[in-house]
XYZ file of C-alpha atoms in Angstrom:
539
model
C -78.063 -48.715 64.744
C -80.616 -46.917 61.995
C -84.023 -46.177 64.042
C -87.414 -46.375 62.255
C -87.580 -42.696 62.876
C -84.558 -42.092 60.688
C -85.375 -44.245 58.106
C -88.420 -42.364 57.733
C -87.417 -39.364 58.220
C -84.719 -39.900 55.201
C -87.595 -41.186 53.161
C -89.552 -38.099 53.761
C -86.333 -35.618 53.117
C -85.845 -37.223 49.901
C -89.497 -37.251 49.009
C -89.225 -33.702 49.956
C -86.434 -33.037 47.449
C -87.889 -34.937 44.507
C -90.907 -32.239 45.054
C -88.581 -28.760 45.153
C -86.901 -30.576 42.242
C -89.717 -30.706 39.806
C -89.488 -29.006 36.923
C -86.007 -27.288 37.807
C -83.615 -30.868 37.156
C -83.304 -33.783 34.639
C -82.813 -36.947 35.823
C -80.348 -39.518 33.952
C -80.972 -43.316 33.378
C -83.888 -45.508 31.965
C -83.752 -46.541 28.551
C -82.057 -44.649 25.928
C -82.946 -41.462 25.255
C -82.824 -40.206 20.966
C -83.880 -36.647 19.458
C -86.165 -36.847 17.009
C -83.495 -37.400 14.391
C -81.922 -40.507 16.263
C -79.278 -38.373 18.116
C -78.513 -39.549 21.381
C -79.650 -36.908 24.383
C -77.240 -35.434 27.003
C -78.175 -33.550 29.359
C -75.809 -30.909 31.249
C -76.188 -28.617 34.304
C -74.133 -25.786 34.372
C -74.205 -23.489 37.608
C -73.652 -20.341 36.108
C -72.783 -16.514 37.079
C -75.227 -13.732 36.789
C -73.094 -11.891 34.306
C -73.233 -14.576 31.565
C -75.420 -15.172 28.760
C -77.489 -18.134 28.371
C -75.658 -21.178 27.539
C -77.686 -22.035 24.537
C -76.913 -18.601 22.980
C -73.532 -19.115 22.901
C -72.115 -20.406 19.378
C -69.115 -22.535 20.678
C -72.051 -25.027 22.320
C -73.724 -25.334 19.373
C -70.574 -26.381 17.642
C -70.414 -28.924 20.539
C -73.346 -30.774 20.005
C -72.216 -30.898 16.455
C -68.721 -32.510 16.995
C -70.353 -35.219 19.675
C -72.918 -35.917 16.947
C -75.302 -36.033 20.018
C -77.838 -33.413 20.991
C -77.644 -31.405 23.896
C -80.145 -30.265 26.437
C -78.458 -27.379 29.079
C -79.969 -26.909 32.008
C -78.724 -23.539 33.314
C -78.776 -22.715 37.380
C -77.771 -19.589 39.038
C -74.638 -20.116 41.892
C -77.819 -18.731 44.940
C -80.025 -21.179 43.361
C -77.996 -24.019 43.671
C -76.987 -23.718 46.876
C -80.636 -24.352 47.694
C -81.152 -27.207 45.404
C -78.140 -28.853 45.432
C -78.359 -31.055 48.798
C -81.842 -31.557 47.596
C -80.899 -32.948 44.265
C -78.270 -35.464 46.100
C -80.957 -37.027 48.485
C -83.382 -37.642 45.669
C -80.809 -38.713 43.366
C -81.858 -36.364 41.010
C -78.493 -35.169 38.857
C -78.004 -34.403 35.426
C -75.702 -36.935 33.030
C -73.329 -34.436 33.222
C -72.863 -31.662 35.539
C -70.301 -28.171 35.510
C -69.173 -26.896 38.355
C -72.034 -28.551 40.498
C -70.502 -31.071 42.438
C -67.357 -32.149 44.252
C -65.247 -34.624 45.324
C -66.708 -34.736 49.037
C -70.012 -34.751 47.651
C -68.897 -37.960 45.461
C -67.683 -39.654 48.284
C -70.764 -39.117 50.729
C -72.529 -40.499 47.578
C -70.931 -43.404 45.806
C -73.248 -44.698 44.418
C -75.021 -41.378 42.474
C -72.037 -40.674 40.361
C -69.454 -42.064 37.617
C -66.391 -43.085 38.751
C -64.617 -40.777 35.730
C -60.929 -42.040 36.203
C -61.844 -45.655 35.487
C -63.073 -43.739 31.846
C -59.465 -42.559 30.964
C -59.219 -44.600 27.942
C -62.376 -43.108 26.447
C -60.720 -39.729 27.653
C -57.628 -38.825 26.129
C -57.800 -35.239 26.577
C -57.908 -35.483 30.240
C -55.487 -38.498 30.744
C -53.630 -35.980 28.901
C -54.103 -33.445 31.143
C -53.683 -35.295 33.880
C -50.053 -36.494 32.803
C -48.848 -33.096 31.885
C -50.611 -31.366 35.878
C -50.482 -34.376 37.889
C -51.436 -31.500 41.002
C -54.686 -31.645 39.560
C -55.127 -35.661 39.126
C -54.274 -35.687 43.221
C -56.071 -32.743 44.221
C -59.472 -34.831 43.007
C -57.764 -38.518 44.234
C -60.120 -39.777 46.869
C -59.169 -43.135 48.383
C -57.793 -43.930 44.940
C -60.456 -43.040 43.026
C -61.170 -39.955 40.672
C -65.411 -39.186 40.098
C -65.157 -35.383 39.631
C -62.777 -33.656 37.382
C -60.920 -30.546 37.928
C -60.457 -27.399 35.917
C -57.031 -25.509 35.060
C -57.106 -22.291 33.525
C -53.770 -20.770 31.734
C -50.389 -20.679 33.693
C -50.822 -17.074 34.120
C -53.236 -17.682 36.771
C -50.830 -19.428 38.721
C -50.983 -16.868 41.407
C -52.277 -16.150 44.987
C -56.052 -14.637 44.871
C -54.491 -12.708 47.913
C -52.647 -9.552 47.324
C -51.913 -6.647 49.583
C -52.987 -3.464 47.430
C -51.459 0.146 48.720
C -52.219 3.501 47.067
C -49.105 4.038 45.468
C -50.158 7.525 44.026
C -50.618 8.404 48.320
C -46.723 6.745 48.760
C -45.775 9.563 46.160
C -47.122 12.374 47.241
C -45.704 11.736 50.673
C -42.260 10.843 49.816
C -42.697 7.625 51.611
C -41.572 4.179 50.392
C -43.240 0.764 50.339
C -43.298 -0.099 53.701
C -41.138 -3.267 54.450
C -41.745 -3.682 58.150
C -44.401 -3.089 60.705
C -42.654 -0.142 61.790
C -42.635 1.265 58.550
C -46.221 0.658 57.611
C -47.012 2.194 61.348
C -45.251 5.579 59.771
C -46.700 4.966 56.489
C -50.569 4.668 58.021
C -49.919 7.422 60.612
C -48.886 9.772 57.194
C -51.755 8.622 55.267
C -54.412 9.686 58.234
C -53.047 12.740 59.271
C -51.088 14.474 55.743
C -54.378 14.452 53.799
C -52.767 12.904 50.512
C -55.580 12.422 48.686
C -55.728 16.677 48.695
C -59.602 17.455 49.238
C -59.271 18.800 52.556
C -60.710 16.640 54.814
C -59.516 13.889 57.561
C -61.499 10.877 55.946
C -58.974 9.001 55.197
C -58.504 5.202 56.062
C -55.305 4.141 56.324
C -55.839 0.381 56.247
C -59.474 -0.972 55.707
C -59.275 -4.294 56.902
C -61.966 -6.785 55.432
C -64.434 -7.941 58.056
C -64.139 -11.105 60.210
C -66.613 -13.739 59.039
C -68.537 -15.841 61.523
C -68.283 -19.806 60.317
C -64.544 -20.038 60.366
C -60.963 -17.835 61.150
C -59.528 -17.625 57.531
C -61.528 -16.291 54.070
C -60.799 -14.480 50.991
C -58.963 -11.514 51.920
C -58.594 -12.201 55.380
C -57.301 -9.633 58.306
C -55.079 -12.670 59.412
C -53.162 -12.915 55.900
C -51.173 -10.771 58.213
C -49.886 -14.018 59.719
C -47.674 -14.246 56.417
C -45.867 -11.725 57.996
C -44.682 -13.932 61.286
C -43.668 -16.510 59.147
C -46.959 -18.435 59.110
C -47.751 -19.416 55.672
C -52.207 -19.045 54.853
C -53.689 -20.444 52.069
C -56.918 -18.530 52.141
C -58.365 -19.376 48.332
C -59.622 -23.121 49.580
C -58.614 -25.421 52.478
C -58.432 -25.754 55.864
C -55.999 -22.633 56.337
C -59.384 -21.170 56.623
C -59.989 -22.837 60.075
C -56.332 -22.272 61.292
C -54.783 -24.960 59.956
C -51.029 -24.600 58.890
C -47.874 -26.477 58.410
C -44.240 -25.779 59.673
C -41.706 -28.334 58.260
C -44.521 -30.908 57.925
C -45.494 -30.822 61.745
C -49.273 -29.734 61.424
C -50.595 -27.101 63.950
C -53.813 -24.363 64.213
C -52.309 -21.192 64.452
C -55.174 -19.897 67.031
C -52.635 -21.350 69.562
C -49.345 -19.378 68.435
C -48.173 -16.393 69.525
C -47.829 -14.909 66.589
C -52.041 -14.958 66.090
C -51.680 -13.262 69.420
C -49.296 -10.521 67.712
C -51.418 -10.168 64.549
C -54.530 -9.466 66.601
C -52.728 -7.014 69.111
C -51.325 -5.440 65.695
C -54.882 -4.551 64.574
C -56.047 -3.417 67.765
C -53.204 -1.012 67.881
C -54.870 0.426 64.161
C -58.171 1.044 65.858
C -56.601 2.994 68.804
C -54.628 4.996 66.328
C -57.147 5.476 64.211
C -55.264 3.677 60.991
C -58.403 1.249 60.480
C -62.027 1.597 61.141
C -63.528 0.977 64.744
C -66.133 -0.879 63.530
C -64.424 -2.654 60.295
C -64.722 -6.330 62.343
C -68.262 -6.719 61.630
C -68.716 -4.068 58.575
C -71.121 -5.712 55.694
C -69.419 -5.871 52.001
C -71.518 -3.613 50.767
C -69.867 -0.851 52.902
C -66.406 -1.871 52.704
C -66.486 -2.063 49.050
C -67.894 1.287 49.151
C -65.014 2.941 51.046
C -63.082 1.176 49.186
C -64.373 2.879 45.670
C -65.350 5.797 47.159
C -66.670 8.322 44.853
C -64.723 6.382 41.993
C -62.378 9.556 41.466
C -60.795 10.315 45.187
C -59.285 7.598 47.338
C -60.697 7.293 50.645
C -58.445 3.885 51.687
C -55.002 3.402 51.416
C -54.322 -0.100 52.268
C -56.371 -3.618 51.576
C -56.319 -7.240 51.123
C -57.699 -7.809 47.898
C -57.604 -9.994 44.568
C -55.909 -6.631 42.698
C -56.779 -3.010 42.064
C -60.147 -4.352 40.728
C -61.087 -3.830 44.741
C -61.307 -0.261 43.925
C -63.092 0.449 40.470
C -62.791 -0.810 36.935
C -59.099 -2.102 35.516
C -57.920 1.553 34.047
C -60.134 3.435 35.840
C -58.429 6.617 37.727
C -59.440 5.331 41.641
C -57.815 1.933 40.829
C -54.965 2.850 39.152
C -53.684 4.534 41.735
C -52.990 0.990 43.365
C -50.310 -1.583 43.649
C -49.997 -4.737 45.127
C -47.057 -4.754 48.048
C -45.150 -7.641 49.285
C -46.703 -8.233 53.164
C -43.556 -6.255 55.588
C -42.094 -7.776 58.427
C -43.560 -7.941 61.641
C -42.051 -6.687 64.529
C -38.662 -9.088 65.301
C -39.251 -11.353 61.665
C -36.340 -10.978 59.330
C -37.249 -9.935 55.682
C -36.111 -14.215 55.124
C -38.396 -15.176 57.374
C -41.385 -13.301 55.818
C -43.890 -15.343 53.573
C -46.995 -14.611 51.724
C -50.114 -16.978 50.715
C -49.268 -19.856 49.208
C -53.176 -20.119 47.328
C -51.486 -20.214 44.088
C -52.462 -24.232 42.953
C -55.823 -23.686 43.893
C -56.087 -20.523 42.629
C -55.451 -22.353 39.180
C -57.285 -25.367 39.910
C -61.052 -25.941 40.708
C -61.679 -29.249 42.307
C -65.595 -29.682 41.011
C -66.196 -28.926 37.074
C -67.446 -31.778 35.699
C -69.006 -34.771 37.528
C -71.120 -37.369 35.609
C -74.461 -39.128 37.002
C -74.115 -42.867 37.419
C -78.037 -43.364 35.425
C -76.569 -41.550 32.759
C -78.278 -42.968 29.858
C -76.124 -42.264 26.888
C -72.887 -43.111 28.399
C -70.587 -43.173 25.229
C -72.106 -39.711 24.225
C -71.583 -38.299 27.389
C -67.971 -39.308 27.699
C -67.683 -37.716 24.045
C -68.710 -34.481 25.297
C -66.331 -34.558 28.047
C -63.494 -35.270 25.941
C -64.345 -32.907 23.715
C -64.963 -30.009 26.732
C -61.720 -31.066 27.761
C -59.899 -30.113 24.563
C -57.900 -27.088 23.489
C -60.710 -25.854 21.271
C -63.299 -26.347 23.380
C -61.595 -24.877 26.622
C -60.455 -21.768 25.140
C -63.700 -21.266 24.221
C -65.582 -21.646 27.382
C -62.737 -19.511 28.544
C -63.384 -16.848 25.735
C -65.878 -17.442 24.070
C -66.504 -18.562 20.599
C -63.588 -18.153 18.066
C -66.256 -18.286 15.428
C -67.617 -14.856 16.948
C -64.444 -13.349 17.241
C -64.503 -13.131 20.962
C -60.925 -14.709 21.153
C -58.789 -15.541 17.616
C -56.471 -18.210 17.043
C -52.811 -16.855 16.686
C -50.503 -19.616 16.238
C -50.807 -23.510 16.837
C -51.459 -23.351 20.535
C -51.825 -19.139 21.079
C -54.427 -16.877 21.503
C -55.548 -13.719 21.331
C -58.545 -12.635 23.738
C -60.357 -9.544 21.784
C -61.757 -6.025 22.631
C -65.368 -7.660 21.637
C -64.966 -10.095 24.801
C -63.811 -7.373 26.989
C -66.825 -5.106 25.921
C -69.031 -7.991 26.456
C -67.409 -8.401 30.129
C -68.075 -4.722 30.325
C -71.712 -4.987 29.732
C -72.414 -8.476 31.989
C -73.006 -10.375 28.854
C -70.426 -12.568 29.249
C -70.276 -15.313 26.131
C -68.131 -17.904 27.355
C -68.375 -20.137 31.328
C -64.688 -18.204 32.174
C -63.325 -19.615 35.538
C -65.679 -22.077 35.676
C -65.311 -23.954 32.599
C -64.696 -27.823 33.030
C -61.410 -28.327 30.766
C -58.460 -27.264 30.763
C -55.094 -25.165 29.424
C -51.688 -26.894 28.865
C -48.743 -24.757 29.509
C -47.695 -24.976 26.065
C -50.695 -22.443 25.330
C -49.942 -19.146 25.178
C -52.738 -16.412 25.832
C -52.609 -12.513 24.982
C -55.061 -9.967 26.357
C -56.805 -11.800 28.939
C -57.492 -8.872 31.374
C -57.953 -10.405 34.817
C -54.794 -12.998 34.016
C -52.686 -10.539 33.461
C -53.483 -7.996 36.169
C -53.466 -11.051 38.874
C -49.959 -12.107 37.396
C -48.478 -8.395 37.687
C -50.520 -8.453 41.636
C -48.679 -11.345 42.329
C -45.364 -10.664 40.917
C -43.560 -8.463 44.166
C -44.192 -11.783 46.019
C -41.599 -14.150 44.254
C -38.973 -13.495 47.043
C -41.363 -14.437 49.898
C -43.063 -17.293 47.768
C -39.075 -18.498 47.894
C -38.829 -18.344 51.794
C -40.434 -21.748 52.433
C -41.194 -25.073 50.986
C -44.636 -25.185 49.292
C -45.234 -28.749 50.378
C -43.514 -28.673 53.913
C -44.559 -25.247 55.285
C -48.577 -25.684 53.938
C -51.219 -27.884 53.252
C -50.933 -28.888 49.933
C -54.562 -28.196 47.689
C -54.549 -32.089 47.401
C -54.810 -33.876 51.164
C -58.502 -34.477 51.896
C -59.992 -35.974 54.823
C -62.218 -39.105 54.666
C -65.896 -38.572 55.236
C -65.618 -39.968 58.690
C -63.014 -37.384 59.886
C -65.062 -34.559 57.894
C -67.537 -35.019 60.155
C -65.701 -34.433 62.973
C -64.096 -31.849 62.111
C -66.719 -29.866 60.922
C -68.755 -30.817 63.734
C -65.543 -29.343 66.331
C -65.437 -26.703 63.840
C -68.850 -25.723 64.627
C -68.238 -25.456 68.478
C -64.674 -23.902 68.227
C -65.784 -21.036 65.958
C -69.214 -20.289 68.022
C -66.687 -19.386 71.119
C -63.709 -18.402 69.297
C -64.919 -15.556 66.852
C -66.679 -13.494 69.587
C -63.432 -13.483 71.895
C -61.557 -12.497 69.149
C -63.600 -10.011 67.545
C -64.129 -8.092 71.021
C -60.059 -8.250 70.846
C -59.330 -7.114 67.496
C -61.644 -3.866 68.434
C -61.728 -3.424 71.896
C -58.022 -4.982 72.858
C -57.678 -7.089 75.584
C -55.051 -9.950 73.873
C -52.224 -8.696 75.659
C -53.921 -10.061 79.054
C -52.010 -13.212 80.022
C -54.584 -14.383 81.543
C -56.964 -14.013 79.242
C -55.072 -15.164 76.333
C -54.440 -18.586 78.693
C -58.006 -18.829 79.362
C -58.572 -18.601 75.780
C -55.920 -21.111 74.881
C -57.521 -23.450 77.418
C -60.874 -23.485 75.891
C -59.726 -23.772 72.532
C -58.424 -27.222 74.009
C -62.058 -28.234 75.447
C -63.515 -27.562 71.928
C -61.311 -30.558 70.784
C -58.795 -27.956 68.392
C -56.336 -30.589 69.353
C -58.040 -33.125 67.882
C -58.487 -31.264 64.452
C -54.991 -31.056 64.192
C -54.089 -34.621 64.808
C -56.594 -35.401 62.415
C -55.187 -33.178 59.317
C -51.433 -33.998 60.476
C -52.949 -37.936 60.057
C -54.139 -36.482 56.408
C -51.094 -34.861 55.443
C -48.674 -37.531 56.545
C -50.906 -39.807 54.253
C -50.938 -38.090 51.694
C -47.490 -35.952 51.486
C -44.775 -38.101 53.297
């Protein structure tokens, strides 16, 4: 039963809100809104990066609001910004008529009533019913209890690939006469070579064999996680998005947390085994970003590191540059008593693709028909190129053919210079795979990363042996699993960051003290909760 207290203290929060919001949001609804020529008013948040130009200066928008005969106000927002304002803006209902990678579908769900319910809009949306029938993976992956509010994004098929990539210094490999490692005992030899055989030549004994990525605090899975090592006991991650990132996996469509396996017991006793031999950093567990990027680059000429989890060999300096082009990415080796068939590797390729929260649409919104123009139009080949690229107009990417493309040195020079004309991976439309796109830089490095993983992407059944990117919980069971989540990870990250550095897995009875407390922080339940999920949604 609601209190008076909570009433009021909702009132006050979203009183509160209204206040931060002043001045920074416009609100949709009340009577229709013209220009002064007559031209109907939209009005379009866009959370932006740092590196890109304002929105207004870019030419393909202006050709926007000429096609949708409307005229268009942009409300630009930095991603550090919006993560202040954006709860804010939900309790005082404050939200643009249309809104780029802003909101998701969770956030439509906790708030039915603040948003359009875009799938019921398909008819006034041919360019994304279209979309939808040709990547029906995208249509579920924003399904809610039937419903579609927020729609995705898909960029080319060449970014069908894992953000997670295992990057070794290949130039180091050479000079050594050693191999790409293939199993556990083989990278052991490999990492003892690259500490002790100097091979990158100035000298001295600083280098880092393997420069794990540090353990984050909120959960047991991120970008470029220590545990994709998992991949190499057969358990599959999916670190891009989802709840791989709190343990969760699949095996033949029986759900499970891998904090209770063994074989998270043999990853961490793995990396231990790197600190006492000196392969990885004592302290890498809790090093910043800031200083494991920067043994990472090094001086931007000589290598310090030799292995890495990382998106490509962008982790180590500029594409072309001579520090990163000493680096490949390596399919993940064995581990100790896994056959080669057994071995897997991320399976973060859909959402890699995908992005579940480009383009929601405020219930108020006053110009409806305008707005769904807009969105149709966004949603077309022209348009999504060009928030890809840039404007064809400028030359930043040219029209080759009836559905290629050509992205241009003047977009990569503008990349270059953090003047970036065009939304990139956050645009809110998306690429058929009938389009074909030359010169994107970051596509095609990610699709040469990911390429040495085809045979382990083929050792187990993407819908079986992981979470698909599309099973969601209902708000009900978010709750409690983020509130278990809370609990689980305030005990579990300490116990096994002291591990990871200090050792002390191997103890039986530790690790059954562990396992036991895991169980009183209701892990159990989080499972049964997400097996519920999948079976709903997968069998």
């Amino acid at each position: 039963m609601k209190t008076y207290t909570h009433i009021a203290a909702k009132a006050i929060a979203a009183t509160a809100a209204v206040a931060m919001l002043t001045g920074l949001t416009a609100c949709g609804g009340g009577e229709a809104t013209t220009d002064a020529d007559g031209k109907p008013i939209v009005k379009i948040l866009v959370v932006k990066n740092s590196n890109q130009t304002k929105i207004a200066d870019m030419t393909w928008t202006k050709e926007l609001e000429n096609d949708c005969d409307c005229s268009i106000q942009w409300h630009e927002v930095s991603d550090d910004a919006w993560s202040q304002q954006k709860n804010a803006s939900l309790a005082a209902g404050e939200i643009d008529d249309l809104n780029i990678r802003a909101f998701n579908p969770d956030d439509a769900t906790r708030n039915p009533s603040a948003f359009e319910v875009l799938g019921d809009d398909l008819d006034k949306l041919p360019n994304v019913k279209e979309f939808f029938a040709q990547q029906p993976d995208a249509e579920k992956f924003v399904t809610v209890d039937g419903k579609v509010t927020v729609l995705p994004s898909s960029r080319t098929k060449g970014f069908l690939a894992s953000g997670q990539h295992m990057m070794i210094n290949k130039t180091w490999l050479d000079k050594l006469g050693l191999q790409v490692p293939t199993t556990w005992n083989e990278l052991r030899t490999v990492m003892e070579a690259f500490k002790t055989e100097d091979p990158n030549g100035n000298g001295q004994a600083d280098e880092i064999a393997f420069n794990p990525r540090e353990l984050v605090t909120s959960k047991i899975g991120d970008w470029w996680s220590p545990f994709l090592m998992l991949n190499a006991t057969g358990i599959v991650t999916h670190f891009n998005s989802g709840p791989s990132q709190q343990g969760i996996y699949v095996e033949d469509g029986k759900v499970g947390n891998w904090m209770e396996s063994d074989q998270f017991r043999q990853v961490i006793e793995f990396y231990h085994e790197m600190v006492q031999n000196g392969w990885a950093p004592s302290d890498w567990v809790t090093v910043k970003d800031d200083k494991y990027n920067a043994r990472n680059q090094s001086d931007g000429k000589t290598a310090q590191v030799g292995i890495v989890f990382g998106w490509d060999e962008s982790a180590f300096g500029a594409y072309g540059s001579e520090l990163a082009s000493q680096y490949v990415s390596m399919p993940v080796p064995s581990a100790d008593g896994v056959s080669a068939s057994d071995t897997v590797w991320d399976g973060s390729l859909e959402a890699n693709r995908y992005e579940d929260y480009h383009m929601a649409m405020s219930a108020n919104t006053a110009n409806k028909d305008a707005a769904l123009k807009v969105i149709n139009l966004l949603y077309s080949e022209k348009y999504s190129i060009q928030q890809l690229y840039g404007s064809l107009t400028d030359g930043y990417v040219e029209q080759t053919g009836d559905h290629s493309y050509k992205v241009t040195d003047k977009f990569h020079e503008a990349q270059d210079e953090a003047k970036v004309p065009a939304l990139e991976d956050r645009l809110a439309g998306w690429i058929s795979d009938d389009v074909e796109v030359e010169g994107d830089r970051g596509m095609d490095h990610v699709a040469a990363a990911d390429a040495p993983y085809k045979e382990q992407y083929s050792n187990y059944d993407h819908e079986k042996d992981m979470m698909p990117i599309y099973v969601r919980l209902g708000e009900e069971d978010q709750n409690t699993v983020a509130n278990n989540n809370t609990a689980l990870f305030n005990y579990a990250i300490p116990v096994v960051s002291k591990w990871l550095s200090q050792g002390g897995a191997e103890d039986d009875a530790a690790w059954q003290e562990f396992q036991s407390n895991l169980k009183q922080y209701n892990i159990e339940q989080n499972t049964e909760i997400w097996q519920k999920a999948y079976d709903s949604y997968v069998k």
